[in-house]
PDB file of C-alpha atoms in Angstrom:
ATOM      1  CA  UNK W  78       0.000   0.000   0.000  1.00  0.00           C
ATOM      2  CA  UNK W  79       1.000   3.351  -0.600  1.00  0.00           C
ATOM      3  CA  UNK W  80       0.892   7.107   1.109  1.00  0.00           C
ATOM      4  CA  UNK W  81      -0.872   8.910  -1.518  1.00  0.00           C
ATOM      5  CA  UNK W  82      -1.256  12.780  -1.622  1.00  0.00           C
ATOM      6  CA  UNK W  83      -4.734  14.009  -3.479  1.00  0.00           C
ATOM      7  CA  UNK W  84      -5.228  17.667  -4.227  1.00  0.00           C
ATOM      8  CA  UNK W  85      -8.480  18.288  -5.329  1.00  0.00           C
ATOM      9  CA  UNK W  86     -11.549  16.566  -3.300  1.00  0.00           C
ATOM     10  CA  UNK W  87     -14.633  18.491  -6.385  1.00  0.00           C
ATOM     11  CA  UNK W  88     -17.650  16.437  -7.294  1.00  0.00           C
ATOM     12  CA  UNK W  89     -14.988  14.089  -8.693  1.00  0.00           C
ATOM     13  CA  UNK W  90     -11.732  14.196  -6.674  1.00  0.00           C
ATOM     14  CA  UNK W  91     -14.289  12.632  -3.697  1.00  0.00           C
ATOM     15  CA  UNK W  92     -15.214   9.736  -5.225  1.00  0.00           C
ATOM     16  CA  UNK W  93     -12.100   9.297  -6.985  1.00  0.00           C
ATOM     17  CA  UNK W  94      -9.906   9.647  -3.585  1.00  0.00           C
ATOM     18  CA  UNK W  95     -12.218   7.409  -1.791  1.00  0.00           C
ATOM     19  CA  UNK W  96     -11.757   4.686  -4.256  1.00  0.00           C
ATOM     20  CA  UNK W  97      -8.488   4.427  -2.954  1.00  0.00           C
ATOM     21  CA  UNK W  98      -9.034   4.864   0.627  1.00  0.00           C
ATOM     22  CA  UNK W  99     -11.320   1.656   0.202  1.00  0.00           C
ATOM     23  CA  UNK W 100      -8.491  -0.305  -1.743  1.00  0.00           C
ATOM     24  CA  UNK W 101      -6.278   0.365   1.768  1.00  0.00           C
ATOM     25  CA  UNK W 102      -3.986   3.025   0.714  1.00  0.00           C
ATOM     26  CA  UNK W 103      -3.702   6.189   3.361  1.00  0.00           C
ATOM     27  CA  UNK W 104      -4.869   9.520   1.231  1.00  0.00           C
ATOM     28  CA  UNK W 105      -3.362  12.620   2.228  1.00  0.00           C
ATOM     29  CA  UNK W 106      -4.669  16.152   1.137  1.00  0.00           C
ATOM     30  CA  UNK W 107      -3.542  19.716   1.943  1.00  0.00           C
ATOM     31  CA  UNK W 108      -5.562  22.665   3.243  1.00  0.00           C
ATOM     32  CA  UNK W 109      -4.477  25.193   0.213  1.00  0.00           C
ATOM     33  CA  UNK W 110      -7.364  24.320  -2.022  1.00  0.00           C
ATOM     34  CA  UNK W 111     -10.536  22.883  -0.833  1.00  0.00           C
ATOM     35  CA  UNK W 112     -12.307  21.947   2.456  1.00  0.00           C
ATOM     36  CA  UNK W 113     -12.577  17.710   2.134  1.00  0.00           C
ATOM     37  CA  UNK W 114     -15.454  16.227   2.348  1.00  0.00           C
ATOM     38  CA  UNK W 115     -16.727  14.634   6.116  1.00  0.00           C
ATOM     39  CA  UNK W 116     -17.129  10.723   4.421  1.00  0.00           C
ATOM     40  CA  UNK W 117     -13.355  11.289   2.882  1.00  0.00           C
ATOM     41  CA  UNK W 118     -12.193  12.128   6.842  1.00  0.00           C
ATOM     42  CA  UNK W 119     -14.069   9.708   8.654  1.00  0.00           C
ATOM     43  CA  UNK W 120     -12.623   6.978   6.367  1.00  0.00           C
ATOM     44  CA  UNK W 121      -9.241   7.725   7.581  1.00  0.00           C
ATOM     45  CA  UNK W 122      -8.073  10.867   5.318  1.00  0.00           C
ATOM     46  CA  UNK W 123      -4.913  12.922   6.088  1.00  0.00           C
ATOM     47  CA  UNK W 124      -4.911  16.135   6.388  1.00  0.00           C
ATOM     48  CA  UNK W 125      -1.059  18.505   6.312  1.00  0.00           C
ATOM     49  CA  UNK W 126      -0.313  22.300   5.999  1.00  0.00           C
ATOM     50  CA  UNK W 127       0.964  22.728   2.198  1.00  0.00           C
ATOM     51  CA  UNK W 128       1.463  20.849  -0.837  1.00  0.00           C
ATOM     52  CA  UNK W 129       5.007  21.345  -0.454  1.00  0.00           C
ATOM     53  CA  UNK W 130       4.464  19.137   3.131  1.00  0.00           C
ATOM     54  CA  UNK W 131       1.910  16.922   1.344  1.00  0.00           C
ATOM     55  CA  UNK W 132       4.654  16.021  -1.376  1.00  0.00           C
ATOM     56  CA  UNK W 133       7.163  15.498   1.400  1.00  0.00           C
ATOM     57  CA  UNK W 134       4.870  13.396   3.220  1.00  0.00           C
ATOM     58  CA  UNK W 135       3.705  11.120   0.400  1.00  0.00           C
ATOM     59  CA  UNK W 136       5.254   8.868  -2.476  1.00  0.00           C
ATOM     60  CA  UNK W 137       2.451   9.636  -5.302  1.00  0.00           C
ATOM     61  CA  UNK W 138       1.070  13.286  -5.840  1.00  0.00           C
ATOM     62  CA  UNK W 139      -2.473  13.403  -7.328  1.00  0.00           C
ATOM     63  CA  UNK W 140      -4.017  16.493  -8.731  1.00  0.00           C
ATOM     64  CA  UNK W 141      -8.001  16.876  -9.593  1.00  0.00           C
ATOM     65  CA  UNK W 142      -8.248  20.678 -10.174  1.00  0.00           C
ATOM     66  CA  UNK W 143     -10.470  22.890 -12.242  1.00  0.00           C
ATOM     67  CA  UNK W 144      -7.943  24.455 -14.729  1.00  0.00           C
ATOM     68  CA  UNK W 145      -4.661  25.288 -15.469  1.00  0.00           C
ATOM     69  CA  UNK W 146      -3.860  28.084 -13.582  1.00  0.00           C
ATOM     70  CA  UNK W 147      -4.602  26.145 -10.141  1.00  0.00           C
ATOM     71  CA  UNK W 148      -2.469  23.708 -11.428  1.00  0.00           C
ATOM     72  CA  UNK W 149       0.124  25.652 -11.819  1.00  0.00           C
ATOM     73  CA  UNK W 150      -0.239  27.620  -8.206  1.00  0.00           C
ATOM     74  CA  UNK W 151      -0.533  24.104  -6.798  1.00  0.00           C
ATOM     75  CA  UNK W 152       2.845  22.476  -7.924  1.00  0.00           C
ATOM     76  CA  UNK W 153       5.296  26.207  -8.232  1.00  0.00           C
ATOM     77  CA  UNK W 154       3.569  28.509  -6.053  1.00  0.00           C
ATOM     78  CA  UNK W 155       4.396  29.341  -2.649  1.00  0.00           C
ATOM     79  CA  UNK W 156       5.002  26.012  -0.684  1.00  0.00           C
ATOM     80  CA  UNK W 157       4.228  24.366  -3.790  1.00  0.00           C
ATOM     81  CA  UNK W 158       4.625  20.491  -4.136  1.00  0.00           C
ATOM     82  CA  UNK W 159       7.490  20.458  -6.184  1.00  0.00           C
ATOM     83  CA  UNK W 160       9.293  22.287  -3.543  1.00  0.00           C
ATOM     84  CA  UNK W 161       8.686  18.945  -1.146  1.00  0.00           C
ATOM     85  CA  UNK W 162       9.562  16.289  -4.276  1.00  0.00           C
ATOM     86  CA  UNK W 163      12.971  14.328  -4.406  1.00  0.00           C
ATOM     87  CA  UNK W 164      13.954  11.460  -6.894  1.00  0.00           C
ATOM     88  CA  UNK W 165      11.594   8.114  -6.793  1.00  0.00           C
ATOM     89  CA  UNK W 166       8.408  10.613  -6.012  1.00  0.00           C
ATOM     90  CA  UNK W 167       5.556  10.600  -8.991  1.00  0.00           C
ATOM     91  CA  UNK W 168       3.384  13.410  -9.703  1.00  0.00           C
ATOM     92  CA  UNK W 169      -0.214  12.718 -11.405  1.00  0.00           C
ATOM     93  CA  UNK W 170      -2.473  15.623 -13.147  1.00  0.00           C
ATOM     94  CA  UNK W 171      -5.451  14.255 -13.511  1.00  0.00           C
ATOM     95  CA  UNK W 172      -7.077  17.356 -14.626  1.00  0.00           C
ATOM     96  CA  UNK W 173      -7.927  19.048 -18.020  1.00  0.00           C
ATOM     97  CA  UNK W 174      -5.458  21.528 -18.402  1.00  0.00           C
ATOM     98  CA  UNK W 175      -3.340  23.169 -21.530  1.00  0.00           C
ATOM     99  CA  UNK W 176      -1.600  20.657 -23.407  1.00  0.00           C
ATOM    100  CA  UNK W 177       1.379  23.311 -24.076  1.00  0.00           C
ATOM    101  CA  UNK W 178       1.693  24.138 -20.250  1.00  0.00           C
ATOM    102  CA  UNK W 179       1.598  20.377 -19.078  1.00  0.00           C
ATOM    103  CA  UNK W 180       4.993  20.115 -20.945  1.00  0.00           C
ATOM    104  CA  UNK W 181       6.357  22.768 -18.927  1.00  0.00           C
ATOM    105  CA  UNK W 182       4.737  21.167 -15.519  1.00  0.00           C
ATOM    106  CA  UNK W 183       6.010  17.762 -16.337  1.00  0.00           C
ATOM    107  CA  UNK W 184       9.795  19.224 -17.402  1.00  0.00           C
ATOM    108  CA  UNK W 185      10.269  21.172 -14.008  1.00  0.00           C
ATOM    109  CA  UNK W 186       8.813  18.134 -12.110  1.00  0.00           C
ATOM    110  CA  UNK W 187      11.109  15.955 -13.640  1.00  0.00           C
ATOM    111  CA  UNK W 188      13.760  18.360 -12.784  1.00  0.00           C
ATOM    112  CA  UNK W 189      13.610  17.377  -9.420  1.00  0.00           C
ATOM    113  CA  UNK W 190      14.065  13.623 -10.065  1.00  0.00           C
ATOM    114  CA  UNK W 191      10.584  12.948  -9.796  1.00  0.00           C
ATOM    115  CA  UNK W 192       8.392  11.407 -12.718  1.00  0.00           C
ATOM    116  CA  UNK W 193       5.207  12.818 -14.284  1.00  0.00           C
ATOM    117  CA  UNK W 194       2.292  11.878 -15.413  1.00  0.00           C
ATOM    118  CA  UNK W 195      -0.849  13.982 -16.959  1.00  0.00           C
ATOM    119  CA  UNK W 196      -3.911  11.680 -17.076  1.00  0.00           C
ATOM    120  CA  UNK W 197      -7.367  13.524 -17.726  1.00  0.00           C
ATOM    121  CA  UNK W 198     -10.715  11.568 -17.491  1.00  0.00           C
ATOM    122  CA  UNK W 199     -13.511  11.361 -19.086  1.00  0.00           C
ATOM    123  CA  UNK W 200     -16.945  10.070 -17.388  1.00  0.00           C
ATOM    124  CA  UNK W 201     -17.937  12.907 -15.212  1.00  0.00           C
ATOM    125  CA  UNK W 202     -19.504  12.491 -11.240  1.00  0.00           C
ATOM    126  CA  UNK W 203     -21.087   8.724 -12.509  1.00  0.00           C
ATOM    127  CA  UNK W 204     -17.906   7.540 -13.992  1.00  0.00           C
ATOM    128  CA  UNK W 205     -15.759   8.984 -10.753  1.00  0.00           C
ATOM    129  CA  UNK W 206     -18.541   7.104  -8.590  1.00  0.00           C
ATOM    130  CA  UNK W 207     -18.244   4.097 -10.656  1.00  0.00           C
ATOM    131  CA  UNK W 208     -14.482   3.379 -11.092  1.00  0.00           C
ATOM    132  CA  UNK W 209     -15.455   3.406 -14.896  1.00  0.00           C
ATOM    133  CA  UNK W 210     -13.638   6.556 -15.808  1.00  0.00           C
ATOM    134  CA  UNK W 211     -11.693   6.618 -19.184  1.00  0.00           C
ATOM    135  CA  UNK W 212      -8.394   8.090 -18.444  1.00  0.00           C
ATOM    136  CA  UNK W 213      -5.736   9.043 -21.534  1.00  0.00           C
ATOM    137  CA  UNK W 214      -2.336   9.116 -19.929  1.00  0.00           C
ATOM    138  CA  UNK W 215       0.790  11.006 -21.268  1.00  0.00           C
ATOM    139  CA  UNK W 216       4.230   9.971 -19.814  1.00  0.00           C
ATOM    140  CA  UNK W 217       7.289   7.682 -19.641  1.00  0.00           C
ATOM    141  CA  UNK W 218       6.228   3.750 -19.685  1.00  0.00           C
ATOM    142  CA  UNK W 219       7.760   3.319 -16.094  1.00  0.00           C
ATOM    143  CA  UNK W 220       5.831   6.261 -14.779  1.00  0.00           C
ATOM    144  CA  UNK W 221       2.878   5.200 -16.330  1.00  0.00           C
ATOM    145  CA  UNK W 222       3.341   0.953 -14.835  1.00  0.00           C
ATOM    146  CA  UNK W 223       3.809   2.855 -11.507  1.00  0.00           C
ATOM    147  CA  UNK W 224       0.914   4.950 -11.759  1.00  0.00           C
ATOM    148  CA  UNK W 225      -1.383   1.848 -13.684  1.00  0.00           C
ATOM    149  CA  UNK W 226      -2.637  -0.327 -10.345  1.00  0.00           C
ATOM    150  CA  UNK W 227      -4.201   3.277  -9.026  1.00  0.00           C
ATOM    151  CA  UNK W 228      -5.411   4.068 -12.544  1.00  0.00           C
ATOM    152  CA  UNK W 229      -7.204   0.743 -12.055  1.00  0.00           C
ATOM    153  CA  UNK W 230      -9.047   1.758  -8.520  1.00  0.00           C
ATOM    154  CA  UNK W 231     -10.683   4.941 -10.649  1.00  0.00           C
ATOM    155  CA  UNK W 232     -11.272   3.447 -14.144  1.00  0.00           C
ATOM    156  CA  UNK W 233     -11.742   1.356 -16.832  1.00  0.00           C
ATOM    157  CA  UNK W 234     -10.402   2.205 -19.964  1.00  0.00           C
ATOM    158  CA  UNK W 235      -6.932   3.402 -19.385  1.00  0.00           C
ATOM    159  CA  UNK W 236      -4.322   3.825 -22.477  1.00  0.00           C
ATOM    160  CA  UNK W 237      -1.056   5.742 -22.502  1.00  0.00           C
ATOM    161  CA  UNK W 238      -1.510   7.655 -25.474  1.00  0.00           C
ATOM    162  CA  UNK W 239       2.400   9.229 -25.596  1.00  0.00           C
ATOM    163  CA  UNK W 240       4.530  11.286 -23.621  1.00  0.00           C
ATOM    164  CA  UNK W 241       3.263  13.887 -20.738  1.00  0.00           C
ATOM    165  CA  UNK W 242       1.222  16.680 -23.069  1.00  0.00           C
ATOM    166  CA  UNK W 243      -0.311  13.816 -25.108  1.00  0.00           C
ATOM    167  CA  UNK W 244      -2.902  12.606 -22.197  1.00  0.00           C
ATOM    168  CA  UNK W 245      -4.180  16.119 -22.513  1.00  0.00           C
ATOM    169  CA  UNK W 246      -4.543  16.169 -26.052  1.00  0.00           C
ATOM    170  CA  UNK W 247      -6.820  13.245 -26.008  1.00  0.00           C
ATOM    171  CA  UNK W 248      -8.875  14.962 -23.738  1.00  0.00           C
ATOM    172  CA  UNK W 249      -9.199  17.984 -25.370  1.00  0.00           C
ATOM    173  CA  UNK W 250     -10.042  15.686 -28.717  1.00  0.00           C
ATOM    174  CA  UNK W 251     -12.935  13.929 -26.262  1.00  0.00           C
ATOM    175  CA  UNK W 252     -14.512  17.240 -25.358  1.00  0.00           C
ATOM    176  CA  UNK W 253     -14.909  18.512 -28.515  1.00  0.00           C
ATOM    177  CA  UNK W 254     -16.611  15.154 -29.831  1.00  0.00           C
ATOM    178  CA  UNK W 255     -18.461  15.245 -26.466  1.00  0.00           C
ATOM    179  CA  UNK W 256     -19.639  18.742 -27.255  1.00  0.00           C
ATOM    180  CA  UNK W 257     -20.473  19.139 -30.855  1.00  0.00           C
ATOM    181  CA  UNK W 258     -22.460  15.830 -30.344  1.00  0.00           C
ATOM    182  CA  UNK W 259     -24.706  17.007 -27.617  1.00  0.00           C
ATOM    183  CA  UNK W 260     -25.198  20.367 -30.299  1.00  0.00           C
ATOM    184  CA  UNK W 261     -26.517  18.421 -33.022  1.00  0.00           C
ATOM    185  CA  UNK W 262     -28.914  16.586 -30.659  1.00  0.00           C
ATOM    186  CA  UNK W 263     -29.753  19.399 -29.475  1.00  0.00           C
ATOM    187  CA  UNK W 264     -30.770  20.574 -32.956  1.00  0.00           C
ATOM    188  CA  UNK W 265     -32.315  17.557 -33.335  1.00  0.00           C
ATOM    189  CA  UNK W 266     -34.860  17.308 -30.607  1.00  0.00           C
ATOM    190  CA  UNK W 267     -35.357  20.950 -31.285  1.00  0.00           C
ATOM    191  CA  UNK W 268     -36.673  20.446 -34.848  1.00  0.00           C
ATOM    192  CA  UNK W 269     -38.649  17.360 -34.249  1.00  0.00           C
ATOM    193  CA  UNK W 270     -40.313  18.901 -31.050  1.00  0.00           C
ATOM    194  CA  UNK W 271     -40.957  22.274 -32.905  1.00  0.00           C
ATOM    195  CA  UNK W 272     -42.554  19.672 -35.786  1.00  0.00           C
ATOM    196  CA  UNK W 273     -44.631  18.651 -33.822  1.00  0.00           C
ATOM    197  CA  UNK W 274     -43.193  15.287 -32.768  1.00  0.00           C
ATOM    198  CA  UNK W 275     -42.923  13.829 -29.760  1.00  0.00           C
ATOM    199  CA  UNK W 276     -39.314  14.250 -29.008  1.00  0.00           C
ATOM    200  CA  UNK W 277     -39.181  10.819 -26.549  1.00  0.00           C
ATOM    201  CA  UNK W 278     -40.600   8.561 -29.566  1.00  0.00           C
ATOM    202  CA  UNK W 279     -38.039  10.343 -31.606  1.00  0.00           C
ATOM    203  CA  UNK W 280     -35.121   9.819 -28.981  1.00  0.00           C
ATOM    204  CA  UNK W 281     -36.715   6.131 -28.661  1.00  0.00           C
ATOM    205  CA  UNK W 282     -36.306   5.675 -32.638  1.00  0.00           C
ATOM    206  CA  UNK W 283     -32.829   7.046 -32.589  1.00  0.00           C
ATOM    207  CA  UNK W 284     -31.588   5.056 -30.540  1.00  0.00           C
ATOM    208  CA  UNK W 285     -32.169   2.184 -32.671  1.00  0.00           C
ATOM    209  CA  UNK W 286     -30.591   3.153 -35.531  1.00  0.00           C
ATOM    210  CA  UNK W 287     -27.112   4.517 -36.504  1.00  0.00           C
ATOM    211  CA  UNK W 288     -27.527   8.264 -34.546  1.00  0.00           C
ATOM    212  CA  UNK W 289     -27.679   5.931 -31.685  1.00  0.00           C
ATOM    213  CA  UNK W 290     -25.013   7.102 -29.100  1.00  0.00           C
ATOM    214  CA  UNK W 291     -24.311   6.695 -25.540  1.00  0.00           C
ATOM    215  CA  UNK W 292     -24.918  10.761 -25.547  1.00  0.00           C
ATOM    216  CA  UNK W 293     -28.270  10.551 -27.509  1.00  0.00           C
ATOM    217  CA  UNK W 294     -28.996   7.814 -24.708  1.00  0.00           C
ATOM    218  CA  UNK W 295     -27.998   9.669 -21.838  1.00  0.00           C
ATOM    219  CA  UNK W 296     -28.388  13.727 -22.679  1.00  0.00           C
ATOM    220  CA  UNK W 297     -31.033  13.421 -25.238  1.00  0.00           C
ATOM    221  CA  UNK W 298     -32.872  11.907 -22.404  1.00  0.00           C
ATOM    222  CA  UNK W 299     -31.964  14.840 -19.915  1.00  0.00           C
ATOM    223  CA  UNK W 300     -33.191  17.291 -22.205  1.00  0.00           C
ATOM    224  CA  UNK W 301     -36.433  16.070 -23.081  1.00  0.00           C
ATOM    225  CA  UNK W 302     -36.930  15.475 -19.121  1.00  0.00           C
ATOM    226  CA  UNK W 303     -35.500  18.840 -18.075  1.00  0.00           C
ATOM    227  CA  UNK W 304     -33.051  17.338 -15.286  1.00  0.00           C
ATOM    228  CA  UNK W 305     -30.170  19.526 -15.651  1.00  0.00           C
ATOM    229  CA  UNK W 306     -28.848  18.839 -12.629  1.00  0.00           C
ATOM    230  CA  UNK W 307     -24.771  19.080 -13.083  1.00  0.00           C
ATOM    231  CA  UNK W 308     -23.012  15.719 -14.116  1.00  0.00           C
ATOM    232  CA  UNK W 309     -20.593  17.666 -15.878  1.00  0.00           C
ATOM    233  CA  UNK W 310     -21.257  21.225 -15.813  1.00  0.00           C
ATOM    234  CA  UNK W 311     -21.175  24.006 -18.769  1.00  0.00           C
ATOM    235  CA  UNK W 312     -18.526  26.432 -17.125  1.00  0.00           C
ATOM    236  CA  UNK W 313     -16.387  23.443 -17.254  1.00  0.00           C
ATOM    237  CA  UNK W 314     -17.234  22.554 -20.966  1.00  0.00           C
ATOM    238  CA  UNK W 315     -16.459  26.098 -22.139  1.00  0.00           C
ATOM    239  CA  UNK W 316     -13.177  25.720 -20.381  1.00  0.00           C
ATOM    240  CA  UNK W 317     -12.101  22.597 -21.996  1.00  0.00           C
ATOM    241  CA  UNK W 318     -13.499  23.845 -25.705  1.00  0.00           C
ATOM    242  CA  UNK W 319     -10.937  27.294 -24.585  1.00  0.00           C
ATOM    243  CA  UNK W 320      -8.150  24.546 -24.719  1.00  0.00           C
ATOM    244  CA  UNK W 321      -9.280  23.438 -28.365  1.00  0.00           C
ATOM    245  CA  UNK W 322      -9.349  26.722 -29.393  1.00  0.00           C
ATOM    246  CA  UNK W 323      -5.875  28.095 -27.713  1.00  0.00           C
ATOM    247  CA  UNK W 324      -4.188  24.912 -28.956  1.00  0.00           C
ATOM    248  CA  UNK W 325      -5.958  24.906 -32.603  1.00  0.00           C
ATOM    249  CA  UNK W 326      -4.839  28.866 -33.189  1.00  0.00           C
ATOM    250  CA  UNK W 327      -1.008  28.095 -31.530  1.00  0.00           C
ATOM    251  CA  UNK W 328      -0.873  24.893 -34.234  1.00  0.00           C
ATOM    252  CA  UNK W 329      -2.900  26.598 -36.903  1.00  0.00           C
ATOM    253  CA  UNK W 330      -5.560  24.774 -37.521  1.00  0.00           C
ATOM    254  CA  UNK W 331      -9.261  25.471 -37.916  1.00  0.00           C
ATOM    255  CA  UNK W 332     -12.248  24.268 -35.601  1.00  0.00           C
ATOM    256  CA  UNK W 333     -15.139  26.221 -37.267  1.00  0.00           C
ATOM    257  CA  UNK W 334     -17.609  23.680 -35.331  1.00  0.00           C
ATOM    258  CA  UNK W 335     -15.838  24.078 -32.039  1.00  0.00           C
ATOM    259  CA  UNK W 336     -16.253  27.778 -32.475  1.00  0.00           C
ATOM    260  CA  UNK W 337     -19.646  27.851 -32.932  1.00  0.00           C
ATOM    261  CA  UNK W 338     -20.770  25.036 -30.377  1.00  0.00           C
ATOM    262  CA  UNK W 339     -18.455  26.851 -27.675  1.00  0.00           C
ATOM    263  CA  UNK W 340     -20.717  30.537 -28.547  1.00  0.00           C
ATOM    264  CA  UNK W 341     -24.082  28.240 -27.703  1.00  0.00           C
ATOM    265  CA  UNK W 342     -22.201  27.616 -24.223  1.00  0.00           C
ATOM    266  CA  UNK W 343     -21.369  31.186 -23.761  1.00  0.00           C
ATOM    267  CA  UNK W 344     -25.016  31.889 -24.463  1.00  0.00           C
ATOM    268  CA  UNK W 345     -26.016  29.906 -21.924  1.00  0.00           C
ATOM    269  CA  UNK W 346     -23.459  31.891 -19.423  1.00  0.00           C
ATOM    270  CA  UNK W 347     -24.851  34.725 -20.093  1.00  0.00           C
ATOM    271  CA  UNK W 348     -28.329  33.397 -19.786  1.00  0.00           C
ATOM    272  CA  UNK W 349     -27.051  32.464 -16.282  1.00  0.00           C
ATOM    273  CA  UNK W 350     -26.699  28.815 -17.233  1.00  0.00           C
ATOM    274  CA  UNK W 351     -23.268  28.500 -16.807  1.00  0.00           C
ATOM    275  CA  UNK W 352     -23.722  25.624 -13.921  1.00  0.00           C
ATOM    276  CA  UNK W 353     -26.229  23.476 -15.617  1.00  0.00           C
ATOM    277  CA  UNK W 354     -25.035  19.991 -16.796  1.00  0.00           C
ATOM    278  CA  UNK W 355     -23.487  20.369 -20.504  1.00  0.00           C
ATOM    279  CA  UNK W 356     -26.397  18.763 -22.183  1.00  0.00           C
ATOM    280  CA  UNK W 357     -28.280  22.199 -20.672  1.00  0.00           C
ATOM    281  CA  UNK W 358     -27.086  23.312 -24.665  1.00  0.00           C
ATOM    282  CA  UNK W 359     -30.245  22.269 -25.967  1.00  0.00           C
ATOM    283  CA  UNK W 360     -31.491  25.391 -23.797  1.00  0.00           C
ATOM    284  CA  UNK W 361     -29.493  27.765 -26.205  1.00  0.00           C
ATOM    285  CA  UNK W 362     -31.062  26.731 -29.314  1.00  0.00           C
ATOM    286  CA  UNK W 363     -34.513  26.344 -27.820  1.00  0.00           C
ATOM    287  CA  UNK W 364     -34.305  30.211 -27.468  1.00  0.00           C
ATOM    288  CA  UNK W 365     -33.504  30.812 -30.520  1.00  0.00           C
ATOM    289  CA  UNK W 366     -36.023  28.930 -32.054  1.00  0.00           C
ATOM    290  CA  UNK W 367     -38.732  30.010 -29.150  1.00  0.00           C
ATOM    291  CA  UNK W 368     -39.379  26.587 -28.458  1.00  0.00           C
ATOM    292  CA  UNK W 369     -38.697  24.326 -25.770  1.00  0.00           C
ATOM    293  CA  UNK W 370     -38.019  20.647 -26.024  1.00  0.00           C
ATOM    294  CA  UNK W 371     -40.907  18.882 -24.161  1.00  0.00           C
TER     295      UNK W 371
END
């Protein structure tokens, strides 16, 4: 078993951390970022001072944070983790962050001796709660061995795509499937509702056919039943389709669909929507069209 440090205890850090808690390692967290939950502490979770102590204490580092920024604060800034790491330590970002500043991360980490791992997920709260996240892993092959019998506590389908930077290229390749698919339902369900359809029987006959989709299953089904309750929520979609766009304009290349799905999200921001679950698009394009899905 292992001391394991976890930064990051969101709507998916919990479940995530206590996954490994259950499999008998002792999870450690620091104070600088957010309060832990009660059911992570009364199953035996560690609490120090500063990352920098919480990367002293521990052998694995885990991070779970909303973007890159607190990342960044997290492993350079003042009593930073990378200030507490030494050689034979391993540092895991398991959040969606910049592609181009992940090589950075993972070059001053390994500076220090230590390895370095980014691993984003994909699966949201139900695939954290579930140990059925997909995780796309970007490192050296030893780092990633190390890292694999944890990776196996939190998920499913688990490939290591290349070297650190890679992991969160595949992610940001996921989101913008994810999104642009839960767009053109949302068109969908739109037009056959507006119709004059029933937009269940049409969901229903979808998902018989070739549209079918674990989305159209899933989201389609939110929006016809209006339970936008956040699985994964839009603030966090519009900062993952930022990524596509900041990467595509560094490299060059054009993501005219991106584009456009990301301005429905930032409609939805400003139509104080910003916290429903992603699939809350369909909202967007129900205004314009002065029709709800129902």
């Amino acid at each position: 078993m292992a001391d394991i440090g976890f930064i990051g205890l969101g709507i998916m850090g919990t479940p995530m951390a206590r996954h490994l808690q259950d499999a008998g390692h002792d999870v450690y967290t620091s104070k600088f970022f957010i309060e832990p939950r009660p059911e992570l502490i009364e199953n035996g979770l560690k609490i120090v001072d500063s990352p920098k102590a919480l990367a002293e204490k521990t052998d694995i580092i885990i991070l779970m944070l909303p973007d890159t920024p607190e990342v960044k604060d997290v492993l350079f800034g003042e009593s930073g983790v990378v200030f507490g790491l030494k050689a034979g330590k391993l540092v895991i970002d398991m959040s969606s962050i910049s592609p181009v500043e992940t090589k950075e991360f993972a070059k001053k980490v390994r500076e220090t001796g230590s390895e370095y791992i980014d691993a984003p997920v994909s699966g949201g709260e139900v695939g954290a709660k579930n140990a059925t996240l997909s995780i796309m892993a970007g490192g050296e092959q030893s780092a990633f061995d190390r890292a694999l019998p944890l990776f196996k506590l939190m998920g499913k389908n688990i490939t290591l795509v290349g070297d650190c930077g890679d992991g969160q290229v595949t992610k940001v390749a996921n989101q913008i499937i994810v999104a642009l698919t839960i767009e053109a339902i949302s068109e969908a369900l739109v037009l056959a509702s507006k119709a004059g359809a029933d937009p269940a029987r049409v969901r229903e006959a979808l998902m018989g056919g070739f549209a079918s989709s674990r989305i159209l299953e899933l989201h389609g089904d939110r929006m016809i039943k209006r339970t936008f309750e956040p699985g994964f929520r839009i603030s966090l979609h519009q900062k993952d389709l930022n990524l596509a766009l900041q990467s595509a304009k560094a490299l060059g290349v054009s993501l005219p669909n991106t584009a456009s799905t990301q301005e429905l999200f930032n409609s939805c921001a400003a139509n104080g929507d910003s916290g429903l679950d992603h699939s809350g698009l369909v909202k967007a394009l129900e205004r314009i069209a002065n029709h709800a899905v129902a």
